[in-house]
Coordinates of C-alpha atoms and ligand atoms in Angstrom, one line a residue:
M1 CA 8.5 -57.3 -13.9
R2 CA 7.5 -56.4 -17.5
R3 CA 4.1 -55.3 -16.2
L4 CA 5.7 -53.2 -13.5
F5 CA 8.0 -51.6 -16.2
M6 CA 5.0 -50.9 -18.4
A7 CA 3.1 -49.3 -15.5
F8 CA 6.2 -47.1 -14.8
L9 CA 6.4 -46.1 -18.5
F10 CA 2.7 -45.2 -18.4
L11 CA 3.2 -43.1 -15.3
L12 CA 6.2 -41.3 -16.9
T13 CA 4.3 -40.5 -20.1
G14 CA 1.3 -39.5 -18.1
F15 CA 3.5 -37.0 -16.2
A16 CA 5.0 -35.7 -19.4
A17 CA 1.5 -35.2 -20.9
S18 CA 0.2 -33.5 -17.8
S19 CA 3.1 -31.2 -17.6
Q20 CA 2.6 -30.2 -21.2
Q21 CA -1.1 -29.6 -20.4
S22 CA -0.3 -27.4 -17.4
I23 CA -0.9 -23.7 -17.9
Q24 CA 2.1 -21.8 -19.3
R25 CA 2.6 -18.3 -17.8
P26 CA 5.5 -15.9 -17.5
K27 CA 7.1 -15.7 -14.0
L28 CA 6.5 -12.0 -13.8
M29 CA 4.2 -9.5 -15.5
V30 CA 5.5 -5.9 -15.5
G31 CA 3.1 -3.1 -16.4
I32 CA 4.7 0.2 -17.1
I33 CA 2.6 3.3 -17.4
V34 CA 4.3 6.5 -18.5
D35 CA 2.2 9.3 -17.0
Q36 CA 1.7 11.7 -19.9
M37 CA 3.2 10.2 -23.0
R38 CA 2.0 11.0 -26.5
W39 CA 2.4 8.2 -29.1
D40 CA 4.5 10.5 -31.3
Y41 CA 7.3 10.6 -28.7
L42 CA 8.3 7.1 -29.9
Y43 CA 9.2 8.6 -33.2
R44 CA 10.0 12.2 -32.7
F45 CA 13.0 11.1 -30.5
Y46 CA 13.5 7.7 -32.1
D47 CA 16.9 8.6 -33.6
R48 CA 18.1 9.9 -30.2
Y49 CA 17.0 6.8 -28.2
A50 CA 19.9 4.5 -27.2
S51 CA 20.3 1.2 -29.1
N52 CA 20.3 -0.6 -25.7
G53 CA 17.5 1.6 -24.3
G54 CA 14.0 0.6 -23.6
F55 CA 12.0 2.1 -26.4
K56 CA 14.0 0.6 -29.4
R57 CA 14.2 -2.8 -27.7
M58 CA 10.5 -2.9 -27.1
L59 CA 9.6 -1.5 -30.6
N60 CA 12.0 -3.7 -32.5
Q61 CA 12.0 -7.0 -30.5
G62 CA 8.5 -6.8 -29.2
F63 CA 5.0 -5.8 -30.5
T64 CA 3.7 -2.3 -31.0
C65 CA 0.0 -1.3 -31.3
E66 CA 0.5 1.9 -33.3
N67 CA -3.0 3.2 -33.1
T68 CA -4.1 2.8 -29.5
L69 CA -6.7 5.3 -28.4
I70 CA -8.4 6.2 -25.2
P71 CA -12.2 5.6 -25.7
F72 CA -13.5 8.1 -23.1
A73 CA -13.1 11.6 -21.8
P74 CA -11.9 13.0 -19.5
T75 CA -8.4 11.9 -20.4
V76 CA -6.7 12.3 -17.0
T77 CA -4.4 10.3 -14.7
A78 CA -6.9 8.4 -12.5
C79 CA -9.2 7.5 -15.4
G80 CA -6.2 6.3 -17.6
H81 CA -4.6 4.2 -14.9
S82 CA -7.8 2.5 -13.8
S83 CA -8.9 1.9 -17.5
I84 CA -5.6 0.3 -18.5
Y85 CA -5.7 -2.2 -15.6
S86 CA -9.5 -2.8 -15.5
G87 CA -10.2 -2.8 -19.2
T88 CA -13.1 -0.5 -18.7
V89 CA -14.3 3.1 -18.8
P90 CA -15.1 5.7 -16.1
A91 CA -18.9 5.1 -16.7
I92 CA -18.4 1.6 -15.3
S93 CA -15.3 1.9 -13.0
G94 CA -16.7 5.1 -11.3
I95 CA -13.3 6.7 -11.6
T96 CA -14.6 9.8 -13.5
G97 CA -11.6 12.0 -12.8
N98 CA -8.7 12.6 -10.4
Y99 CA -11.3 14.5 -8.4
W100 CA -15.1 14.6 -8.9
W101 CA -18.1 16.3 -7.3
D102 CA -20.0 13.8 -5.3
R103 CA -23.7 14.6 -5.5
E104 CA -24.7 12.8 -2.3
Q105 CA -21.9 14.1 -0.2
Q106 CA -22.0 17.6 -1.9
R107 CA -18.3 17.8 -1.9
T108 CA -15.3 17.2 -4.1
V109 CA -13.9 13.7 -3.6
Y110 CA -10.3 12.6 -4.5
C111 CA -10.2 9.4 -6.6
T112 CA -8.3 7.3 -4.0
E113 CA -9.1 9.1 -0.8
D114 CA -10.2 6.9 2.1
K115 CA -10.7 8.5 5.5
S116 CA -11.0 5.1 7.2
V117 CA -7.3 4.2 6.7
N118 CA -4.1 5.8 7.9
T119 CA -0.6 6.6 6.5
V120 CA 2.1 4.0 7.0
G121 CA 5.6 5.4 6.9
S122 CA 5.1 9.1 7.7
S123 CA 3.0 11.3 10.0
S124 CA 1.4 13.2 7.1
A125 CA -2.1 12.5 5.7
A126 CA -0.7 11.5 2.3
G127 CA -1.3 7.8 3.0
K128 CA -5.0 8.0 3.7
Q129 CA -5.7 6.3 0.4
S130 CA -7.1 3.1 -0.9
P131 CA -8.8 1.7 -4.1
K132 CA -12.3 1.7 -2.5
N133 CA -13.8 4.3 -4.8
M134 CA -13.0 2.1 -7.8
L135 CA -16.1 -0.1 -8.5
V136 CA -14.3 -2.8 -10.5
T137 CA -11.5 -5.3 -10.2
T138 CA -8.2 -4.8 -12.0
I139 CA -6.2 -7.4 -14.0
C140 CA -4.0 -7.8 -10.9
D141 CA -7.0 -8.7 -8.8
E142 CA -7.9 -11.3 -11.4
L143 CA -4.4 -12.7 -11.3
R144 CA -4.7 -13.0 -7.5
L145 CA -8.1 -14.7 -7.9
A146 CA -6.8 -17.1 -10.6
T147 CA -3.9 -18.3 -8.3
N148 CA -6.0 -18.4 -5.1
F149 CA -4.0 -15.3 -4.0
K150 CA -0.6 -16.9 -4.3
S151 CA 0.5 -14.4 -7.0
K152 CA 2.2 -11.3 -5.5
V153 CA 1.0 -7.9 -6.7
I154 CA 2.8 -4.7 -6.0
G155 CA 2.0 -1.2 -7.3
V156 CA 4.7 1.6 -7.4
A157 CA 4.3 5.2 -8.5
I158 CA 5.2 8.6 -7.2
K159 CA 1.5 9.5 -7.6
D160 CA -0.7 7.6 -5.1
R161 CA -3.4 6.9 -7.7
G162 CA -0.7 5.6 -10.1
G163 CA 0.1 2.7 -7.8
I164 CA -3.3 2.2 -6.1
L165 CA -5.7 2.1 -9.1
T166 CA -3.5 -0.3 -11.0
A167 CA -2.5 -2.9 -8.3
G168 CA -6.2 -3.2 -7.4
H169 CA -8.2 -4.1 -4.3
S170 CA -6.5 -7.3 -3.3
A171 CA -2.9 -6.1 -3.9
N172 CA -0.2 -7.2 -1.5
A173 CA 1.0 -3.6 -1.5
A174 CA 1.0 -0.2 -3.2
Y175 CA 3.6 2.4 -2.5
W176 CA 3.7 6.1 -3.4
Y177 CA 5.8 9.1 -2.7
D178 CA 5.2 11.5 0.2
N179 CA 6.3 15.0 -0.9
S180 CA 6.4 16.2 2.7
V181 CA 9.2 13.8 3.8
G182 CA 10.8 12.6 0.5
N183 CA 10.0 8.9 1.3
W184 CA 8.0 6.0 0.0
I185 CA 4.8 5.4 2.0
S186 CA 1.7 3.2 2.0
S187 CA -1.5 2.9 3.9
T188 CA -3.1 0.7 6.6
Y189 CA -5.3 -0.6 3.8
Y190 CA -2.3 -2.8 2.8
M191 CA -0.2 -3.1 5.9
T192 CA 0.5 -1.9 9.5
E193 CA 4.2 -1.2 9.0
L194 CA 6.5 -0.6 6.1
P195 CA 8.6 -3.7 5.3
K196 CA 12.3 -3.5 6.3
W197 CA 13.4 -3.2 2.6
V198 CA 11.2 0.0 2.2
K199 CA 12.6 1.5 5.4
D200 CA 16.1 0.7 4.2
F201 CA 15.4 2.2 0.8
N202 CA 14.1 5.4 2.4
N203 CA 17.1 5.6 4.7
Q204 CA 19.4 5.9 1.7
K205 CA 18.0 9.4 1.2
L206 CA 18.4 9.2 -2.5
V207 CA 16.4 12.4 -3.1
D208 CA 19.1 14.4 -1.3
K209 CA 21.6 12.8 -3.5
Y210 CA 19.6 13.6 -6.7
Y211 CA 19.2 17.2 -5.5
Q212 CA 23.0 17.4 -5.2
Q213 CA 23.4 16.2 -8.7
G214 CA 20.8 18.6 -10.2
W215 CA 19.4 18.2 -13.7
N216 CA 21.7 18.9 -16.6
L217 CA 21.2 18.0 -20.3
L218 CA 22.3 14.4 -21.2
Y219 CA 23.8 15.6 -24.5
P220 CA 25.2 18.9 -25.8
A221 CA 22.4 21.6 -26.0
S222 CA 23.1 22.0 -29.7
T223 CA 21.9 18.4 -30.4
Y224 CA 18.3 19.1 -29.1
I225 CA 17.1 20.0 -32.6
N226 CA 13.7 18.3 -32.2
S227 CA 12.7 20.8 -29.6
T228 CA 12.0 24.6 -29.2
T229 CA 14.9 26.7 -27.9
D230 CA 15.1 26.8 -24.1
E231 CA 13.7 29.5 -21.8
K232 CA 10.4 30.3 -23.4
S233 CA 8.1 32.8 -21.5
Y234 CA 5.2 30.2 -21.7
E235 CA 7.2 27.6 -19.7
A236 CA 6.4 27.4 -16.0
K237 CA 9.3 28.0 -13.6
A238 CA 8.6 24.8 -11.8
L239 CA 12.2 24.5 -10.5
G240 CA 12.7 28.2 -9.8
D241 CA 13.7 28.8 -13.4
N242 CA 12.8 27.7 -16.9
K243 CA 16.2 27.0 -18.4
F244 CA 19.1 24.6 -18.2
P245 CA 21.1 23.8 -16.2
Y246 CA 18.9 23.1 -13.2
D247 CA 22.0 22.7 -11.0
S248 CA 20.7 24.6 -8.0
L249 CA 18.4 21.9 -6.6
K250 CA 20.5 21.7 -3.5
K251 CA 18.5 24.4 -1.9
Y252 CA 15.5 22.1 -1.7
I253 CA 17.2 19.4 0.5
G254 CA 15.2 19.2 3.7
K255 CA 12.9 21.9 2.5
D256 CA 10.9 20.8 -0.6
Y257 CA 10.8 17.2 -1.5
G258 CA 8.1 17.8 -4.1
K259 CA 10.5 19.3 -6.6
I260 CA 12.0 16.0 -7.5
T261 CA 8.7 15.0 -9.2
T262 CA 9.3 17.6 -11.9
T263 CA 12.7 16.2 -12.9
P264 CA 13.8 13.0 -14.6
M265 CA 15.3 11.9 -11.2
G266 CA 11.7 11.2 -10.2
N267 CA 11.8 8.4 -12.7
T268 CA 15.2 7.2 -11.4
L269 CA 13.8 7.1 -7.9
T270 CA 10.8 5.1 -9.1
L271 CA 13.0 2.7 -11.1
E272 CA 15.3 2.1 -8.1
F273 CA 12.3 1.5 -5.8
A274 CA 10.7 -0.9 -8.3
K275 CA 14.0 -2.9 -8.6
S276 CA 14.2 -3.1 -4.8
A277 CA 10.7 -4.5 -4.7
V278 CA 11.5 -7.2 -7.2
V279 CA 14.5 -8.3 -5.2
A280 CA 13.1 -8.0 -1.7
E281 CA 9.6 -9.4 -2.4
Q282 CA 11.1 -12.1 -4.8
L283 CA 8.8 -11.1 -7.6
G284 CA 9.1 -13.6 -10.5
A285 CA 11.3 -15.9 -8.4
D286 CA 9.0 -19.0 -8.6
N287 CA 6.5 -20.4 -11.1
I288 CA 3.5 -18.5 -9.8
T289 CA 3.1 -15.4 -11.9
D290 CA 3.6 -12.1 -10.0
F291 CA 2.7 -8.6 -11.1
L292 CA 4.6 -5.4 -10.8
A293 CA 2.6 -2.4 -11.7
V294 CA 4.9 0.6 -12.1
S295 CA 3.9 4.1 -13.2
F296 CA 6.4 6.8 -14.0
S297 CA 4.8 10.1 -12.8
S298 CA 7.5 12.6 -13.6
P299 CA 6.9 12.9 -17.4
D300 CA 3.5 14.4 -16.4
Y301 CA 4.9 17.0 -14.1
I302 CA 7.6 17.9 -16.6
G303 CA 5.2 18.0 -19.5
H304 CA 2.7 20.2 -17.7
S305 CA 5.4 22.8 -16.9
Y306 CA 7.4 22.9 -20.1
G307 CA 5.2 21.4 -22.8
P308 CA 5.7 18.6 -25.4
N309 CA 8.1 20.6 -27.6
S310 CA 10.5 21.7 -24.8
I311 CA 14.1 20.6 -24.3
E312 CA 13.0 19.5 -20.8
T313 CA 10.6 17.0 -22.3
E314 CA 13.0 15.7 -24.9
D315 CA 15.8 15.3 -22.2
G316 CA 13.2 13.7 -19.9
F317 CA 12.3 11.0 -22.5
L318 CA 16.0 10.4 -23.5
R319 CA 16.7 9.7 -19.9
L320 CA 13.5 7.6 -19.4
D321 CA 14.6 5.5 -22.4
K322 CA 17.8 4.7 -20.6
E323 CA 16.0 3.9 -17.3
L324 CA 13.7 1.5 -19.2
G325 CA 16.7 -0.2 -20.8
N326 CA 18.2 -0.5 -17.3
L327 CA 15.0 -2.1 -16.1
L328 CA 14.9 -4.6 -18.9
D329 CA 18.5 -5.6 -18.3
F330 CA 17.7 -5.9 -14.6
L331 CA 14.7 -8.2 -15.3
D332 CA 16.9 -10.3 -17.7
S333 CA 19.3 -11.0 -14.9
K334 CA 16.9 -11.3 -12.0
V335 CA 13.9 -13.1 -13.6
G336 CA 15.6 -14.4 -16.7
K337 CA 15.3 -13.4 -20.4
G338 CA 12.1 -14.7 -21.9
Q339 CA 10.7 -15.4 -18.4
Y340 CA 8.7 -12.2 -18.0
T341 CA 6.3 -10.0 -20.0
V342 CA 6.3 -6.3 -20.1
F343 CA 3.8 -3.9 -21.5
L344 CA 4.2 -0.1 -21.7
S345 CA 1.5 2.5 -22.3
A346 CA 0.4 5.9 -21.1
D347 CA -2.5 7.2 -19.1
H348 CA -3.0 10.1 -21.6
G349 CA -1.1 12.4 -23.9
V350 CA -1.0 16.2 -23.7
A351 CA -1.8 19.3 -25.8
H352 CA 1.0 21.5 -27.1
T353 CA 1.4 24.7 -25.1
P354 CA -1.1 27.2 -26.6
E355 CA 1.5 30.0 -27.1
F356 CA 3.9 27.5 -28.9
M357 CA 1.0 26.8 -31.3
L358 CA 0.3 30.5 -31.8
E359 CA 3.9 31.4 -32.4
N360 CA 3.9 28.8 -35.2
K361 CA 0.6 30.0 -36.7
L362 CA -1.2 26.9 -35.4
P363 CA -4.7 27.0 -33.7
G364 CA -4.8 27.0 -29.9
G365 CA -5.5 29.1 -26.8
R366 CA -6.3 29.2 -23.1
V367 CA -9.7 29.1 -21.5
Y368 CA -9.6 30.1 -17.8
M369 CA -12.6 28.0 -16.8
N370 CA -12.2 28.9 -13.1
T371 CA -12.5 32.6 -13.9
V372 CA -15.4 32.0 -16.3
M373 CA -17.2 30.0 -13.6
S374 CA -16.7 32.6 -10.9
N375 CA -18.0 35.3 -13.2
F376 CA -21.1 33.2 -14.0
N377 CA -21.6 32.6 -10.3
K378 CA -21.5 36.4 -9.7
T379 CA -24.2 37.1 -12.3
L380 CA -26.3 34.1 -11.2
A381 CA -26.1 35.3 -7.5
E382 CA -27.5 38.7 -8.6
K383 CA -30.2 37.1 -10.6
Y384 CA -31.4 34.5 -8.1
G385 CA -30.0 35.7 -4.8
I386 CA -28.1 32.4 -4.3
K387 CA -24.3 32.1 -3.9
N388 CA -22.2 29.5 -5.7
I389 CA -24.9 28.1 -8.0
I390 CA -22.1 26.3 -9.9
V391 CA -20.4 24.3 -7.2
A392 CA -17.7 22.7 -9.3
D393 CA -16.3 22.6 -12.8
D394 CA -14.3 19.3 -12.5
N395 CA -13.5 17.3 -15.7
Y396 CA -15.1 19.8 -18.2
Q397 CA -18.4 19.5 -16.5
L398 CA -20.4 22.0 -14.5
H399 CA -22.1 20.9 -11.3
L400 CA -25.1 22.8 -9.9
N401 CA -25.9 23.4 -6.3
H402 CA -29.0 21.3 -6.0
P403 CA -29.8 21.8 -2.3
S404 CA -29.7 25.7 -2.7
L405 CA -31.7 25.6 -6.0
D406 CA -34.3 23.2 -4.6
S407 CA -34.9 25.2 -1.4
A408 CA -35.2 28.5 -3.4
K409 CA -37.5 26.6 -5.9
V410 CA -35.4 27.8 -8.8
D411 CA -36.1 26.2 -12.2
K412 CA -32.9 24.3 -12.9
E413 CA -33.7 24.0 -16.6
E414 CA -33.7 27.8 -16.8
V415 CA -30.3 28.0 -15.1
I416 CA -28.9 25.3 -17.4
D417 CA -30.3 27.1 -20.5
W418 CA -28.7 30.4 -19.4
L419 CA -25.4 28.7 -18.7
V420 CA -25.3 26.9 -22.0
K421 CA -25.9 30.1 -23.9
K422 CA -23.3 32.0 -21.9
L423 CA -20.7 29.2 -22.4
Y424 CA -21.2 29.3 -26.2
A425 CA -20.3 33.0 -26.1
E426 CA -16.9 32.2 -24.5
P427 CA -14.0 32.2 -27.0
G428 CA -12.3 28.9 -27.0
I429 CA -15.4 26.9 -26.0
D430 CA -16.5 24.7 -28.9
R431 CA -19.7 23.2 -27.5
A432 CA -21.7 23.2 -24.3
F433 CA -24.9 21.3 -23.6
A434 CA -26.9 19.7 -20.8
M435 CA -25.6 16.2 -20.1
E436 CA -29.2 14.9 -20.3
N437 CA -29.2 15.9 -24.0
L438 CA -25.9 14.1 -24.7
N439 CA -27.6 11.6 -27.0
E440 CA -29.8 14.2 -28.8
V441 CA -27.4 17.2 -29.5
P442 CA -25.7 17.1 -32.9
L443 CA -22.2 15.7 -32.1
P444 CA -19.7 13.5 -34.0
A445 CA -20.3 9.9 -33.0
T446 CA -16.7 9.5 -31.7
I447 CA -17.1 12.3 -29.2
R448 CA -20.6 11.2 -28.2
K449 CA -19.3 7.7 -27.5
M450 CA -16.3 9.0 -25.5
L451 CA -18.5 11.2 -23.3
N452 CA -21.0 8.4 -22.7
N453 CA -18.1 6.2 -21.7
G454 CA -17.0 8.9 -19.2
Y455 CA -20.4 9.4 -17.6
Y456 CA -21.1 7.9 -14.3
P457 CA -24.3 9.7 -13.0
R458 CA -23.5 10.0 -9.3
R459 CA -20.1 11.5 -10.0
N460 CA -20.8 13.7 -13.1
G461 CA -22.2 17.2 -13.7
E462 CA -25.1 18.7 -15.5
I463 CA -23.4 20.6 -18.3
Q464 CA -20.6 19.3 -20.6
V465 CA -18.1 21.7 -22.0
I466 CA -15.9 20.9 -25.1
L467 CA -13.0 23.2 -25.9
K468 CA -11.9 24.0 -29.5
P469 CA -9.0 21.8 -30.7
G470 CA -5.7 23.2 -29.3
Y471 CA -7.4 25.0 -26.4
I472 CA -6.7 24.1 -22.8
D473 CA -8.5 24.6 -19.5
A474 CA -5.8 26.9 -18.0
W475 CA -4.9 27.7 -14.4
S476 CA -2.1 30.1 -15.3
N477 CA -0.5 31.7 -18.3
T478 CA 2.3 29.1 -18.5
G479 CA 2.4 25.4 -19.2
T480 CA -0.1 23.1 -20.7
T481 CA -2.5 20.2 -19.9
H482 CA -4.6 17.3 -21.2
G483 CA -8.1 16.0 -20.6
L484 CA -10.3 16.1 -23.7
W485 CA -11.2 13.9 -26.7
N486 CA -8.5 15.2 -29.1
P487 CA -5.8 12.8 -30.6
Y488 CA -3.0 14.7 -28.8
D489 CA -4.7 13.6 -25.5
T490 CA -5.9 10.2 -26.6
H491 CA -3.3 8.6 -28.9
I492 CA -1.0 6.7 -26.6
P493 CA 1.9 4.2 -27.1
L494 CA 1.2 0.5 -26.5
L495 CA 4.3 -1.8 -26.5
W496 CA 4.6 -5.4 -25.5
Y497 CA 7.8 -7.4 -25.0
G498 CA 8.9 -10.8 -23.6
W499 CA 7.3 -14.1 -22.8
G500 CA 4.3 -15.0 -25.1
I501 CA 4.7 -11.9 -27.2
K502 CA 5.2 -11.9 -31.0
Q503 CA 7.6 -9.6 -32.8
G504 CA 5.6 -7.2 -35.0
K505 CA 3.2 -4.3 -35.2
T506 CA -0.4 -3.5 -36.0
N507 CA -1.8 -0.2 -37.4
R508 CA -5.3 -1.5 -36.6
E509 CA -7.2 0.8 -34.2
T510 CA -6.9 -0.6 -30.7
Y511 CA -8.0 0.9 -27.4
M512 CA -6.7 1.5 -23.9
T513 CA -9.5 -0.9 -22.7
D514 CA -8.1 -3.7 -24.7
I515 CA -4.9 -4.0 -22.6
A516 CA -6.4 -5.8 -19.6
P517 CA -8.4 -8.4 -21.6
T518 CA -5.3 -9.1 -23.7
I519 CA -3.3 -9.7 -20.5
A520 CA -6.1 -12.0 -19.4
A521 CA -5.8 -14.0 -22.6
L522 CA -2.0 -14.1 -22.3
L523 CA -2.2 -15.4 -18.7
H524 CA -5.3 -17.5 -19.1
I525 CA -7.2 -15.7 -16.4
Q526 CA -10.6 -14.0 -16.1
M527 CA -11.1 -10.5 -17.5
P528 CA -11.6 -7.8 -14.8
S529 CA -15.2 -7.4 -13.5
G530 CA -16.1 -4.3 -15.6
S531 CA -14.0 -5.1 -18.7
V532 CA -15.5 -3.9 -22.0
G533 CA -12.3 -4.2 -24.1
T534 CA -11.4 -6.9 -26.7
V535 CA -8.3 -9.1 -26.9
I536 CA -5.6 -7.9 -29.4
P537 CA -4.8 -11.4 -30.9
E538 CA -2.1 -10.2 -33.3
L539 CA 0.5 -9.8 -30.5
L540 CA -0.1 -13.2 -28.8
K541 CA 2.2 -16.1 -29.7
Ligands
ZN601 ZN1 -1.5 11.4 -15.9
ZN602 ZN1 -1.3 15.6 -16.1

């Protein structure tokens, strides 16, 4: 009897020991990317953020990496999203832009295009997408591998690339928004039919409801003292006008479901869809860690149209703060306080609108690269008798028409030398050089490193262009953009909150590529297959 009792005790303590030794993980990882968020928005609007909102809660109860930088150029959406989740750079992931010129196919390729799959959820072509152009795994793929595919992974974003490049190759699903119908869709890469909960969500016709509501300021107009006055001539009229109130959105019901993206209701729609995914797919319901990858695309559309110093941007972020608070409250009640981990970052920042800079005696301006290129092409056509010698100017790089130049036996070096000289003469262009000379031309080490990190030979051009600080590659005379090496494009927020996260901050320089390896350390899983980042140990308990 005594022996039996001892054996029982031994078993019990054995169980206790083994349960202590089992891997501790949160029930749910939530990744939040704000599409276009400068780090300084955390503090420019700090006093205006709600005490129960998302930003103050994450800043004060979680961990903030105050100096997180993007270590590559171009700083655009596809590159940022894939880098955050794969811990690597375009030179390794192959995601060298939202679009790039493909040398073998001699055409422009979209980052997530996939002609072998079809749309699920609408009859448009918007769902012909997959992660197949991305050459590496994401942290979500690694979580799936670590749990023998028992972890559930779902990507959600209005922009297709925001949900696809994050959730990864082995995701259970990625969903994005189809402008042509105002619904969430997916592709046959993931499924053959939308789940019932997605159909039910779409049937609510929330966009019609949001259009009815319109977009008015959250607080009295006089309180928006951190922003330029409304209705500036350099703001784009994305919603038919460039001043509040935008209460006439009803006219878009049934006609233009794309307009929602340039309003904060685009974030509301994303938030509500993400919450429905958590409930319906039971994310975080058991002890096998799931991953919800959410990207809020609307700040980018708003920012491009109105600029970082606009009332529209301020109002957009005050509202996003509330949505984030709502999401954290929801996760507390559904998954449990302390049972989930959230990180928040951005895929890139943005430059101030050039005319805003100029009216405040600050350096900046517009370079109409598209016009510059077509003028060069005209001159080159007269010189060599070949049309379209420059076939693309994607991602601040010029791509030459190799087949035409080869068959006409034109010396490419001569064309490149001519172009480099001409580019230097353009006001607003700081530097231009042949990509093959990247490691020889005099260039600050930081910029050289960033360009090397962005260079994947099959998907990059022959000539690199760098604009002067404050200058943008413009398509019109309103709005602004991002894409280069400068701090306003590359300095992003990085906040951590919840299970396994210390309270605190670091001012040490950290990088976008450190996010995925840090999650790998937190979850005790392998780093993604192309990861070059390093763990940020300060934030781990
Ligand atoms: Zn973006
Ligand atoms: Zn953008």
